[in-house]
C-alpha cells in the first residue's frame, strides 16, 4: 500500500511533465496547425541547456528561464525556416520534424556525448519529506507544484483572457478570425513560443528525475501523442486529464506489470481514437 | 408515367440554419428541368442531397421508384444518376485521356481490373476516344488536365458526367464562368442530349435556362418559391421580385 | 495510339532491361560485401515502392509502414526459429498471409474511423493512428517474449532453404532477392497501370469526383493498403534473411522513417522513384558507416530535411530524384544516337503519363 502511494507520487510528477509537453504540443498544433514531432527532441534539448547553465552558474531558476527562452527562439527559428513553408501540409510537417528531431538528438550527442548525465536536484529541493511512515522525495512534490502552477496559468489564460478567446476562435475558424481584424498572427506566434518554452521548462525540471540523455525525448514524444489524443485538444483540462491517465498508467504499469505497460498505453490510444476521437474532454477540432 | 426522381419533404439544416426546407419535387423521364434562384438559395445543397454527398435531416429521395435516401454516392451513380460540379472537379494531374478513361470505367466491372494494363483495354480506349471526340477534346488527349484552359476543363467536366451514360444528369451551373460563345456552345450540347437523358440543371444564365428547360423551378431560401414553364416564369411577378435588378436579363430574348 | 510500340516506351524498356542485366551480373564482378549492399538497396527499394502504392499513388500518407515490414520479418523468423519450418517459400507464404491479415485488421479502423482523403476529419488522426500501429506491434513484440524473443528480438535466422539442395550461400541469396524483387516490382507495376491503379490516381487527385463517377473509394483505399502491406511484408522477409536477425525496431518509427524518406527522396511521380531513393540512401548509409558512423542520425535527419524542403512538389506529388534520372535517360537517348549521326527516335505521346 505504502509503495503504491509513493508510486502514485512518481506517477503524478511524471504526469505533470507529460502535461507540460502535451500542452505545448497541442497549443502549437491548435493555433499554428503545426504537427511538431520534434517536440520530444526539443524537450531533450531543453534539459541539456538547463544542465549546462546549472553546471556553469549553479542557478536552477536561471536554468529554467534560459532553457525556456532558448527553446522559444530555436522553436521559432525552426518554424520560420522550415515549417512556415509547409503550411497546411500535415504529413510533410511530420516528416520534416522527424528529420529535425534526429538532427537535434545527434547534435546534442555530439556536444555533450552519448552518455546519460545525471542532474542534481536544486538546493533546498533535495531530500525526502516523511509523512507518517512514507517518504516522499521533495523534488517530485516540487515538480507537481510547478505543474499545478502552469496548469492554473494556462487555464486562466484559456478562460479569462482575450488571448484565450482568440485562440478558441482561431481553432474554430482560422480564416474567419483573421478576417475579423484580430491580429491572429501575433497571438498565434505568442502561443507557439509559449508552447516551445513549456517544452524547455519540462526538460529542465524533468532532467533531475530521469537524467539527461540524447534519446530521452523519443519515448516521451510518443507518450505525448498519446496524451494529446486521449485528452483531446482545445481544452487545457482535457490535456491534464490525458496526462494524468497516461502518466499514472505508465508509472503503475512499469512498477507492477513492466513488460505490458508500454503496450497498454497504445491500446488505450487506439481505443480512444476509435471510440472517442475528440478525446476525453475536447472538441473535434484537432 | 412514374417520375424518375422524386423528393419528399426533403430538408437539411446546418446547426440552426435550414438550407433546404421541405422540398417536394418530381422529375418526369426525359424532362429538362432548370433550378434557378439567387445565391445562397440552397440549389447546390439540394443537388448534394440528391447525389448523396450530403445526408438529409429529414425527408426522402426516390429514384426510379426506389428509396435512395441513405444510398452512397457511388451506388447512386450505378443506378443511373450522374452529376457535374459547379467548381470544376477533374483529375488535374492526369492527362485528358486518363480522365476520360477513369470516368468511363466508373460503372464498368473492369474498374476493379487488377492486372491488365488500362491502356491495353481496347474497348475502353475506343469509348474514351468517342467521348473525347464528342467534346472536341481528342486532340488534347495528352495534355495534363490542370494545364487546360478553363473552357476546355468545363467541357471535360460535362464529358465526365456523361461518361457513365446516366439516365438522370444533374448539371451544376454548366456554363459558369464561360464566355458567351462557350456558353452558347454548352447550351447547344445540352439541347442535343437525347431524350433518354433526363436533365436537372442549376443555372444562373437565363439564356441557358430558357433555351433548354421544359420547366423551371425557383428556389428561394431553401424552398420552392414557384415553378412553371419558361413563359410562366418569365411573366411571374415573384420571380421578378426575387431577381430584382436582373429584369433585363429575364425580359430578354 | 497509332503505333504499337512507341519509341519512348522502347527506350524505357531498354533502360529497365539494361539495368536489370547489370544488376544480375554484378556479383560476378563485385566482392560479396558490395553485392550485399546492392541486395540491401533492392530490399529497401521494394519496401519503399510498396509504401509508394499508397502514399504516392492513392495519397494515403502512412507513418507506420514498418508495421508490415516487421510483420513479414517476424513471421518468417518465427516460422524458422520457433516452429522449425525451414522452407523459405513457406516462410514467404506465411509472411504474406500474416501481413495481409494485419493490414486488413488495421485498415478497418484506419479507413472507417479515422479516414483519409474526402470526408476525413483531419489527416492528423490517420497519421497518429499509423504511428500507433507500428509502435503497438513493436511493443507487442517486446511483450510476448516466448514467441518473439522480447526486446532483443531473434538472431540466428539460418540461410534460406529453397526446397532443393542445401541452404543457399550469400551469392545465391543475392539472386533470390533479385528474383523476388523483380517479380514484386513487376506485379506492382502492373497493378499500378491497371484499371485499379488508375483509379488510385483518380482518388489521389479528386476523391469526391471518383465517388460521383461510381467508384467505391473506401474499398480502393482499403485494398491498396492491404496490397502495400503485403509487398512491405515481403520486403520484411527478405530483410530478415538478409540480416539474419529480427528486432522490435523492425516495426517501429525508426524503420518507417526509412520507408517514407525513400519515397520522398525518389519522388512519387514515377514508379521507380523510391528505388532510386533507395540506391541513393543505402549508398550514403554505407559511406557514412565507414567514415561518420557516429554522425549517421544527423546525416539521416539532414537528408530528410533536404528531401522535404528542396524537392519541389506540386499538388501532393513529390518530384524527387526519380524524374531527374528519367530526364537524364531521355536526354541520353536524344544525344547518344546523334554521336553516331543517327536521327533520334521521336517520342510518341501516348496519354499514359507516368
PDB file of N, CA and C in Angstrom, chain B residues 53 73-74 77-78 81-85 89-95 97-98 101-103 105-107 110-119 121-122 124-125 138 141-142 157 160-161 164, chain C residues 1 4 186-187 190-199 201-217 219-220 223 227 314-317 348-354:
ATOM      1  N   UNK B  53     -23.941  13.365 -51.467  1.00  0.00           N
ATOM      2  CA  UNK B  53     -22.801  13.988 -50.798  1.00  0.00           C
ATOM      3  C   UNK B  53     -23.194  14.500 -49.419  1.00  0.00           C
ATOM      4  N   UNK B  73     -22.941   7.632 -52.460  1.00  0.00           N
ATOM      5  CA  UNK B  73     -22.774   8.415 -53.683  1.00  0.00           C
ATOM      6  C   UNK B  73     -22.553   7.498 -54.877  1.00  0.00           C
ATOM      7  N   UNK B  74     -21.617   6.527 -54.709  1.00  0.00           N
ATOM      8  CA  UNK B  74     -21.260   5.722 -55.878  1.00  0.00           C
ATOM      9  C   UNK B  74     -22.387   4.792 -56.302  1.00  0.00           C
ATOM     10  N   UNK B  77     -24.701   6.507 -58.582  1.00  0.00           N
ATOM     11  CA  UNK B  77     -24.173   6.582 -59.938  1.00  0.00           C
ATOM     12  C   UNK B  77     -24.438   5.282 -60.691  1.00  0.00           C
ATOM     13  N   UNK B  78     -24.297   4.170 -59.976  1.00  0.00           N
ATOM     14  CA  UNK B  78     -24.554   2.887 -60.629  1.00  0.00           C
ATOM     15  C   UNK B  78     -26.019   2.718 -60.999  1.00  0.00           C
ATOM     16  N   UNK B  81     -27.517   7.794 -62.066  1.00  0.00           N
ATOM     17  CA  UNK B  81     -27.525   9.220 -61.773  1.00  0.00           C
ATOM     18  C   UNK B  81     -26.106   9.726 -61.990  1.00  0.00           C
ATOM     19  N   UNK B  82     -25.970  10.919 -62.489  1.00  0.00           N
ATOM     20  CA  UNK B  82     -24.622  11.443 -62.638  1.00  0.00           C
ATOM     21  C   UNK B  82     -24.664  12.943 -62.510  1.00  0.00           C
ATOM     22  N   UNK B  83     -23.567  13.517 -62.095  1.00  0.00           N
ATOM     23  CA  UNK B  83     -23.607  14.954 -61.873  1.00  0.00           C
ATOM     24  C   UNK B  83     -22.328  15.626 -62.378  1.00  0.00           C
ATOM     25  N   UNK B  84     -22.447  16.902 -62.643  1.00  0.00           N
ATOM     26  CA  UNK B  84     -21.249  17.722 -62.857  1.00  0.00           C
ATOM     27  C   UNK B  84     -21.150  18.675 -61.680  1.00  0.00           C
ATOM     28  N   UNK B  85     -19.986  19.295 -61.556  1.00  0.00           N
ATOM     29  CA  UNK B  85     -19.774  20.166 -60.409  1.00  0.00           C
ATOM     30  C   UNK B  85     -19.660  21.617 -60.851  1.00  0.00           C
ATOM     31  N   UNK B  89     -14.319  19.912 -61.252  1.00  0.00           N
ATOM     32  CA  UNK B  89     -13.855  18.840 -60.384  1.00  0.00           C
ATOM     33  C   UNK B  89     -13.326  17.693 -61.248  1.00  0.00           C
ATOM     34  N   UNK B  90     -12.058  17.813 -61.624  1.00  0.00           N
ATOM     35  CA  UNK B  90     -11.446  16.824 -62.526  1.00  0.00           C
ATOM     36  C   UNK B  90     -10.266  16.184 -61.822  1.00  0.00           C
ATOM     37  N   UNK B  91      -9.450  15.476 -62.586  1.00  0.00           N
ATOM     38  CA  UNK B  91      -8.236  14.879 -62.035  1.00  0.00           C
ATOM     39  C   UNK B  91      -7.046  15.650 -62.594  1.00  0.00           C
ATOM     40  N   UNK B  92      -6.666  16.728 -61.928  1.00  0.00           N
ATOM     41  CA  UNK B  92      -5.788  17.729 -62.539  1.00  0.00           C
ATOM     42  C   UNK B  92      -4.389  17.232 -62.885  1.00  0.00           C
ATOM     43  N   UNK B  93      -3.926  16.163 -62.230  1.00  0.00           N
ATOM     44  CA  UNK B  93      -2.556  15.717 -62.514  1.00  0.00           C
ATOM     45  C   UNK B  93      -2.515  14.692 -63.641  1.00  0.00           C
ATOM     46  N   UNK B  94      -3.671  14.239 -64.095  1.00  0.00           N
ATOM     47  CA  UNK B  94      -3.696  13.205 -65.134  1.00  0.00           C
ATOM     48  C   UNK B  94      -3.992  13.832 -66.488  1.00  0.00           C
ATOM     49  N   UNK B  95      -3.672  13.075 -67.532  1.00  0.00           N
ATOM     50  CA  UNK B  95      -3.944  13.571 -68.877  1.00  0.00           C
ATOM     51  C   UNK B  95      -5.446  13.512 -69.158  1.00  0.00           C
ATOM     52  N   UNK B  97      -6.862  12.036 -71.531  1.00  0.00           N
ATOM     53  CA  UNK B  97      -7.208  10.655 -71.868  1.00  0.00           C
ATOM     54  C   UNK B  97      -7.485   9.841 -70.601  1.00  0.00           C
ATOM     55  N   UNK B  98      -6.601   9.969 -69.634  1.00  0.00           N
ATOM     56  CA  UNK B  98      -6.786   9.212 -68.388  1.00  0.00           C
ATOM     57  C   UNK B  98      -8.062   9.671 -67.688  1.00  0.00           C
ATOM     58  N   UNK B 101     -10.880   7.985 -69.374  1.00  0.00           N
ATOM     59  CA  UNK B 101     -10.931   6.547 -69.122  1.00  0.00           C
ATOM     60  C   UNK B 101     -11.394   6.264 -67.697  1.00  0.00           C
ATOM     61  N   UNK B 102     -10.883   7.051 -66.749  1.00  0.00           N
ATOM     62  CA  UNK B 102     -11.344   6.875 -65.365  1.00  0.00           C
ATOM     63  C   UNK B 102     -12.843   7.119 -65.292  1.00  0.00           C
ATOM     64  N   UNK B 103     -13.282   8.167 -66.004  1.00  0.00           N
ATOM     65  CA  UNK B 103     -14.713   8.484 -65.988  1.00  0.00           C
ATOM     66  C   UNK B 103     -15.547   7.360 -66.575  1.00  0.00           C
ATOM     67  N   UNK B 105     -14.913   4.107 -66.856  1.00  0.00           N
ATOM     68  CA  UNK B 105     -14.964   2.783 -66.238  1.00  0.00           C
ATOM     69  C   UNK B 105     -15.591   2.806 -64.849  1.00  0.00           C
ATOM     70  N   UNK B 106     -16.087   3.989 -64.432  1.00  0.00           N
ATOM     71  CA  UNK B 106     -16.655   4.079 -63.096  1.00  0.00           C
ATOM     72  C   UNK B 106     -17.817   3.136 -62.847  1.00  0.00           C
ATOM     73  N   UNK B 107     -18.583   2.832 -63.897  1.00  0.00           N
ATOM     74  CA  UNK B 107     -19.720   1.939 -63.699  1.00  0.00           C
ATOM     75  C   UNK B 107     -19.488   0.592 -64.398  1.00  0.00           C
ATOM     76  N   UNK B 110     -14.914  -3.596 -65.063  1.00  0.00           N
ATOM     77  CA  UNK B 110     -13.465  -3.587 -65.268  1.00  0.00           C
ATOM     78  C   UNK B 110     -12.752  -2.615 -64.330  1.00  0.00           C
ATOM     79  N   UNK B 111     -13.501  -1.788 -63.605  1.00  0.00           N
ATOM     80  CA  UNK B 111     -12.811  -0.820 -62.746  1.00  0.00           C
ATOM     81  C   UNK B 111     -12.024  -1.503 -61.644  1.00  0.00           C
ATOM     82  N   UNK B 112     -12.359  -2.758 -61.347  1.00  0.00           N
ATOM     83  CA  UNK B 112     -11.563  -3.473 -60.359  1.00  0.00           C
ATOM     84  C   UNK B 112     -10.457  -4.286 -61.013  1.00  0.00           C
ATOM     85  N   UNK B 113     -10.298  -4.154 -62.334  1.00  0.00           N
ATOM     86  CA  UNK B 113      -9.261  -4.905 -63.046  1.00  0.00           C
ATOM     87  C   UNK B 113      -7.902  -4.628 -62.414  1.00  0.00           C
ATOM     88  N   UNK B 114      -7.240  -5.698 -62.039  1.00  0.00           N
ATOM     89  CA  UNK B 114      -6.092  -5.568 -61.166  1.00  0.00           C
ATOM     90  C   UNK B 114      -4.779  -5.722 -61.900  1.00  0.00           C
ATOM     91  N   UNK B 115      -4.826  -6.320 -63.052  1.00  0.00           N
ATOM     92  CA  UNK B 115      -3.569  -6.769 -63.630  1.00  0.00           C
ATOM     93  C   UNK B 115      -3.370  -6.280 -65.059  1.00  0.00           C
ATOM     94  N   UNK B 116      -4.440  -6.296 -65.856  1.00  0.00           N
ATOM     95  CA  UNK B 116      -4.279  -5.924 -67.257  1.00  0.00           C
ATOM     96  C   UNK B 116      -4.096  -4.414 -67.363  1.00  0.00           C
ATOM     97  N   UNK B 117      -3.085  -3.951 -68.105  1.00  0.00           N
ATOM     98  CA  UNK B 117      -2.893  -2.501 -68.226  1.00  0.00           C
ATOM     99  C   UNK B 117      -4.138  -1.829 -68.789  1.00  0.00           C
ATOM    100  N   UNK B 118      -4.479  -0.675 -68.224  1.00  0.00           N
ATOM    101  CA  UNK B 118      -5.693   0.005 -68.655  1.00  0.00           C
ATOM    102  C   UNK B 118      -5.622   0.397 -70.125  1.00  0.00           C
ATOM    103  N   UNK B 119      -4.417   0.767 -70.565  1.00  0.00           N
ATOM    104  CA  UNK B 119      -4.306   1.241 -71.947  1.00  0.00           C
ATOM    105  C   UNK B 119      -4.367   0.102 -72.958  1.00  0.00           C
ATOM    106  N   UNK B 121      -6.807  -1.983 -72.790  1.00  0.00           N
ATOM    107  CA  UNK B 121      -8.239  -2.264 -72.848  1.00  0.00           C
ATOM    108  C   UNK B 121      -8.815  -1.539 -74.067  1.00  0.00           C
ATOM    109  N   UNK B 122      -8.914  -2.276 -75.180  1.00  0.00           N
ATOM    110  CA  UNK B 122      -9.277  -1.646 -76.455  1.00  0.00           C
ATOM    111  C   UNK B 122     -10.644  -0.980 -76.408  1.00  0.00           C
ATOM    112  N   UNK B 124     -12.191   0.248 -73.897  1.00  0.00           N
ATOM    113  CA  UNK B 124     -12.146   1.466 -73.088  1.00  0.00           C
ATOM    114  C   UNK B 124     -11.480   2.599 -73.862  1.00  0.00           C
ATOM    115  N   UNK B 125     -10.384   2.276 -74.553  1.00  0.00           N
ATOM    116  CA  UNK B 125      -9.691   3.300 -75.331  1.00  0.00           C
ATOM    117  C   UNK B 125     -10.613   3.850 -76.397  1.00  0.00           C
ATOM    118  N   UNK B 138     -10.342  15.448 -78.216  1.00  0.00           N
ATOM    119  CA  UNK B 138      -9.486  14.320 -78.601  1.00  0.00           C
ATOM    120  C   UNK B 138      -8.069  14.784 -78.943  1.00  0.00           C
ATOM    121  N   UNK B 141      -5.699  15.043 -75.971  1.00  0.00           N
ATOM    122  CA  UNK B 141      -5.759  13.887 -75.063  1.00  0.00           C
ATOM    123  C   UNK B 141      -4.501  13.707 -74.230  1.00  0.00           C
ATOM    124  N   UNK B 142      -3.359  14.194 -74.682  1.00  0.00           N
ATOM    125  CA  UNK B 142      -2.121  14.000 -73.917  1.00  0.00           C
ATOM    126  C   UNK B 142      -1.811  15.162 -72.980  1.00  0.00           C
ATOM    127  N   UNK B 157     -15.527  18.453 -67.903  1.00  0.00           N
ATOM    128  CA  UNK B 157     -16.395  18.281 -66.733  1.00  0.00           C
ATOM    129  C   UNK B 157     -17.723  17.661 -67.160  1.00  0.00           C
ATOM    130  N   UNK B 160     -17.241  14.103 -68.465  1.00  0.00           N
ATOM    131  CA  UNK B 160     -17.112  13.110 -67.397  1.00  0.00           C
ATOM    132  C   UNK B 160     -18.471  12.750 -66.811  1.00  0.00           C
ATOM    133  N   UNK B 161     -19.344  13.759 -66.686  1.00  0.00           N
ATOM    134  CA  UNK B 161     -20.627  13.432 -66.080  1.00  0.00           C
ATOM    135  C   UNK B 161     -21.503  12.644 -67.053  1.00  0.00           C
ATOM    136  N   UNK B 164     -20.787   7.966 -67.586  1.00  0.00           N
ATOM    137  CA  UNK B 164     -21.423   6.771 -67.042  1.00  0.00           C
ATOM    138  C   UNK B 164     -22.760   6.485 -67.719  1.00  0.00           C
TER     139      UNK B 164
ATOM    140  N   UNK C   1      -1.751   6.707 -80.227  1.00  0.00           N
ATOM    141  CA  UNK C   1      -2.054   5.309 -80.052  1.00  0.00           C
ATOM    142  C   UNK C   1      -1.872   4.544 -81.358  1.00  0.00           C
ATOM    143  N   UNK C   4       2.203   0.611 -82.363  1.00  0.00           N
ATOM    144  CA  UNK C   4       2.067  -0.399 -81.325  1.00  0.00           C
ATOM    145  C   UNK C   4       3.122  -0.216 -80.235  1.00  0.00           C
ATOM    146  N   UNK C 186       7.457  -6.013 -60.777  1.00  0.00           N
ATOM    147  CA  UNK C 186       6.639  -6.207 -61.973  1.00  0.00           C
ATOM    148  C   UNK C 186       5.160  -6.231 -61.598  1.00  0.00           C
ATOM    149  N   UNK C 187       4.849  -6.983 -60.557  1.00  0.00           N
ATOM    150  CA  UNK C 187       3.443  -7.061 -60.134  1.00  0.00           C
ATOM    151  C   UNK C 187       2.923  -5.684 -59.730  1.00  0.00           C
ATOM    152  N   UNK C 190       2.330  -3.607 -62.740  1.00  0.00           N
ATOM    153  CA  UNK C 190       1.104  -3.990 -63.449  1.00  0.00           C
ATOM    154  C   UNK C 190      -0.124  -3.486 -62.694  1.00  0.00           C
ATOM    155  N   UNK C 191      -0.107  -3.650 -61.375  1.00  0.00           N
ATOM    156  CA  UNK C 191      -1.266  -3.210 -60.586  1.00  0.00           C
ATOM    157  C   UNK C 191      -1.470  -1.707 -60.753  1.00  0.00           C
ATOM    158  N   UNK C 192      -0.363  -0.964 -60.721  1.00  0.00           N
ATOM    159  CA  UNK C 192      -0.493   0.491 -60.768  1.00  0.00           C
ATOM    160  C   UNK C 192      -0.826   1.003 -62.165  1.00  0.00           C
ATOM    161  N   UNK C 193      -0.649   0.164 -63.173  1.00  0.00           N
ATOM    162  CA  UNK C 193      -1.031   0.601 -64.509  1.00  0.00           C
ATOM    163  C   UNK C 193      -2.282  -0.099 -65.006  1.00  0.00           C
ATOM    164  N   UNK C 194      -2.935  -0.807 -64.082  1.00  0.00           N
ATOM    165  CA  UNK C 194      -4.205  -1.429 -64.455  1.00  0.00           C
ATOM    166  C   UNK C 194      -5.325  -0.415 -64.224  1.00  0.00           C
ATOM    167  N   UNK C 195      -6.543  -0.849 -64.508  1.00  0.00           N
ATOM    168  CA  UNK C 195      -7.703  -0.002 -64.226  1.00  0.00           C
ATOM    169  C   UNK C 195      -7.696   0.430 -62.764  1.00  0.00           C
ATOM    170  N   UNK C 196      -7.391  -0.555 -61.936  1.00  0.00           N
ATOM    171  CA  UNK C 196      -7.361  -0.304 -60.490  1.00  0.00           C
ATOM    172  C   UNK C 196      -6.339   0.774 -60.134  1.00  0.00           C
ATOM    173  N   UNK C 197      -5.155   0.669 -60.730  1.00  0.00           N
ATOM    174  CA  UNK C 197      -4.098   1.627 -60.429  1.00  0.00           C
ATOM    175  C   UNK C 197      -4.467   3.039 -60.848  1.00  0.00           C
ATOM    176  N   UNK C 198      -5.110   3.155 -62.008  1.00  0.00           N
ATOM    177  CA  UNK C 198      -5.525   4.497 -62.435  1.00  0.00           C
ATOM    178  C   UNK C 198      -6.642   5.025 -61.542  1.00  0.00           C
ATOM    179  N   UNK C 199      -7.453   4.108 -61.022  1.00  0.00           N
ATOM    180  CA  UNK C 199      -8.480   4.558 -60.069  1.00  0.00           C
ATOM    181  C   UNK C 199      -7.813   5.128 -58.822  1.00  0.00           C
ATOM    182  N   UNK C 201      -4.962   6.668 -58.760  1.00  0.00           N
ATOM    183  CA  UNK C 201      -4.519   8.017 -59.135  1.00  0.00           C
ATOM    184  C   UNK C 201      -5.685   8.996 -59.082  1.00  0.00           C
ATOM    185  N   UNK C 202      -6.838   8.523 -59.547  1.00  0.00           N
ATOM    186  CA  UNK C 202      -8.019   9.377 -59.508  1.00  0.00           C
ATOM    187  C   UNK C 202      -8.379   9.759 -58.082  1.00  0.00           C
ATOM    188  N   UNK C 203      -8.246   8.799 -57.161  1.00  0.00           N
ATOM    189  CA  UNK C 203      -8.534   9.090 -55.757  1.00  0.00           C
ATOM    190  C   UNK C 203      -7.538  10.111 -55.226  1.00  0.00           C
ATOM    191  N   UNK C 204      -6.299   9.975 -55.660  1.00  0.00           N
ATOM    192  CA  UNK C 204      -5.273  10.946 -55.259  1.00  0.00           C
ATOM    193  C   UNK C 204      -5.684  12.355 -55.674  1.00  0.00           C
ATOM    194  N   UNK C 205      -6.137  12.470 -56.918  1.00  0.00           N
ATOM    195  CA  UNK C 205      -6.420  13.800 -57.451  1.00  0.00           C
ATOM    196  C   UNK C 205      -7.729  14.371 -56.933  1.00  0.00           C
ATOM    197  N   UNK C 206      -8.740  13.527 -56.836  1.00  0.00           N
ATOM    198  CA  UNK C 206     -10.065  14.069 -56.563  1.00  0.00           C
ATOM    199  C   UNK C 206     -11.001  12.942 -56.146  1.00  0.00           C
ATOM    200  N   UNK C 207     -10.988  12.672 -54.856  1.00  0.00           N
ATOM    201  CA  UNK C 207     -11.748  11.511 -54.393  1.00  0.00           C
ATOM    202  C   UNK C 207     -13.251  11.725 -54.510  1.00  0.00           C
ATOM    203  N   UNK C 208     -13.681  12.966 -54.294  1.00  0.00           N
ATOM    204  CA  UNK C 208     -15.108  13.246 -54.363  1.00  0.00           C
ATOM    205  C   UNK C 208     -15.662  12.938 -55.750  1.00  0.00           C
ATOM    206  N   UNK C 209     -14.884  13.341 -56.748  1.00  0.00           N
ATOM    207  CA  UNK C 209     -15.331  13.078 -58.107  1.00  0.00           C
ATOM    208  C   UNK C 209     -15.373  11.581 -58.391  1.00  0.00           C
ATOM    209  N   UNK C 210     -14.392  10.863 -57.840  1.00  0.00           N
ATOM    210  CA  UNK C 210     -14.376   9.419 -58.045  1.00  0.00           C
ATOM    211  C   UNK C 210     -15.655   8.788 -57.534  1.00  0.00           C
ATOM    212  N   UNK C 211     -16.098   9.247 -56.368  1.00  0.00           N
ATOM    213  CA  UNK C 211     -17.347   8.705 -55.829  1.00  0.00           C
ATOM    214  C   UNK C 211     -18.514   9.048 -56.744  1.00  0.00           C
ATOM    215  N   UNK C 212     -18.510  10.285 -57.237  1.00  0.00           N
ATOM    216  CA  UNK C 212     -19.603  10.692 -58.116  1.00  0.00           C
ATOM    217  C   UNK C 212     -19.583   9.904 -59.425  1.00  0.00           C
ATOM    218  N   UNK C 213     -18.402   9.400 -59.794  1.00  0.00           N
ATOM    219  CA  UNK C 213     -18.310   8.619 -61.028  1.00  0.00           C
ATOM    220  C   UNK C 213     -18.682   7.154 -60.797  1.00  0.00           C
ATOM    221  N   UNK C 214     -18.926   6.786 -59.564  1.00  0.00           N
ATOM    222  CA  UNK C 214     -19.376   5.428 -59.299  1.00  0.00           C
ATOM    223  C   UNK C 214     -18.355   4.530 -58.646  1.00  0.00           C
ATOM    224  N   UNK C 215     -17.255   5.106 -58.163  1.00  0.00           N
ATOM    225  CA  UNK C 215     -16.241   4.281 -57.510  1.00  0.00           C
ATOM    226  C   UNK C 215     -16.501   4.219 -56.013  1.00  0.00           C
ATOM    227  N   UNK C 216     -16.375   3.017 -55.489  1.00  0.00           N
ATOM    228  CA  UNK C 216     -16.418   2.854 -54.040  1.00  0.00           C
ATOM    229  C   UNK C 216     -15.013   3.137 -53.521  1.00  0.00           C
ATOM    230  N   UNK C 217     -14.758   4.410 -53.238  1.00  0.00           N
ATOM    231  CA  UNK C 217     -13.357   4.780 -52.959  1.00  0.00           C
ATOM    232  C   UNK C 217     -12.849   4.173 -51.663  1.00  0.00           C
ATOM    233  N   UNK C 219     -13.320   1.177 -50.628  1.00  0.00           N
ATOM    234  CA  UNK C 219     -12.813  -0.156 -50.954  1.00  0.00           C
ATOM    235  C   UNK C 219     -11.444  -0.059 -51.630  1.00  0.00           C
ATOM    236  N   UNK C 220     -11.286   0.923 -52.505  1.00  0.00           N
ATOM    237  CA  UNK C 220      -9.997   1.095 -53.178  1.00  0.00           C
ATOM    238  C   UNK C 220      -8.893   1.417 -52.181  1.00  0.00           C
ATOM    239  N   UNK C 223      -8.185  -1.701 -49.978  1.00  0.00           N
ATOM    240  CA  UNK C 223      -7.457  -2.778 -50.656  1.00  0.00           C
ATOM    241  C   UNK C 223      -6.038  -2.343 -51.013  1.00  0.00           C
ATOM    242  N   UNK C 227      -2.610  -4.290 -50.206  1.00  0.00           N
ATOM    243  CA  UNK C 227      -1.600  -4.618 -51.218  1.00  0.00           C
ATOM    244  C   UNK C 227      -0.239  -4.072 -50.787  1.00  0.00           C
ATOM    245  N   UNK C 314       4.269  19.534 -56.406  1.00  0.00           N
ATOM    246  CA  UNK C 314       3.059  20.223 -56.788  1.00  0.00           C
ATOM    247  C   UNK C 314       1.898  19.318 -56.475  1.00  0.00           C
ATOM    248  N   UNK C 315       0.907  19.858 -55.859  1.00  0.00           N
ATOM    249  CA  UNK C 315      -0.323  19.132 -55.578  1.00  0.00           C
ATOM    250  C   UNK C 315      -0.067  17.738 -55.042  1.00  0.00           C
ATOM    251  N   UNK C 316       0.556  17.659 -53.917  1.00  0.00           N
ATOM    252  CA  UNK C 316       0.739  16.399 -53.215  1.00  0.00           C
ATOM    253  C   UNK C 316       1.633  15.408 -53.943  1.00  0.00           C
ATOM    254  N   UNK C 317       2.383  15.854 -54.894  1.00  0.00           N
ATOM    255  CA  UNK C 317       3.300  14.905 -55.523  1.00  0.00           C
ATOM    256  C   UNK C 317       4.720  15.423 -55.370  1.00  0.00           C
ATOM    257  N   UNK C 348       6.584   9.334 -79.112  1.00  0.00           N
ATOM    258  CA  UNK C 348       5.189   9.500 -79.469  1.00  0.00           C
ATOM    259  C   UNK C 348       4.356   9.629 -78.204  1.00  0.00           C
ATOM    260  N   UNK C 349       3.626  10.715 -78.078  1.00  0.00           N
ATOM    261  CA  UNK C 349       2.811  10.845 -76.874  1.00  0.00           C
ATOM    262  C   UNK C 349       1.720   9.783 -76.845  1.00  0.00           C
ATOM    263  N   UNK C 350       1.482   9.254 -75.691  1.00  0.00           N
ATOM    264  CA  UNK C 350       0.518   8.173 -75.573  1.00  0.00           C
ATOM    265  C   UNK C 350      -0.617   8.499 -74.634  1.00  0.00           C
ATOM    266  N   UNK C 351      -0.458   9.591 -73.886  1.00  0.00           N
ATOM    267  CA  UNK C 351      -1.509   9.935 -72.944  1.00  0.00           C
ATOM    268  C   UNK C 351      -1.441   9.145 -71.667  1.00  0.00           C
ATOM    269  N   UNK C 352      -0.422   8.297 -71.548  1.00  0.00           N
ATOM    270  CA  UNK C 352      -0.389   7.463 -70.348  1.00  0.00           C
ATOM    271  C   UNK C 352       0.130   8.218 -69.144  1.00  0.00           C
ATOM    272  N   UNK C 353       0.916   9.198 -69.363  1.00  0.00           N
ATOM    273  CA  UNK C 353       1.576   9.824 -68.222  1.00  0.00           C
ATOM    274  C   UNK C 353       2.514   8.814 -67.599  1.00  0.00           C
ATOM    275  N   UNK C 354       2.790   8.985 -66.350  1.00  0.00           N
ATOM    276  CA  UNK C 354       3.652   8.020 -65.681  1.00  0.00           C
ATOM    277  C   UNK C 354       2.968   7.448 -64.458  1.00  0.00           C
TER     278      UNK C 354
END
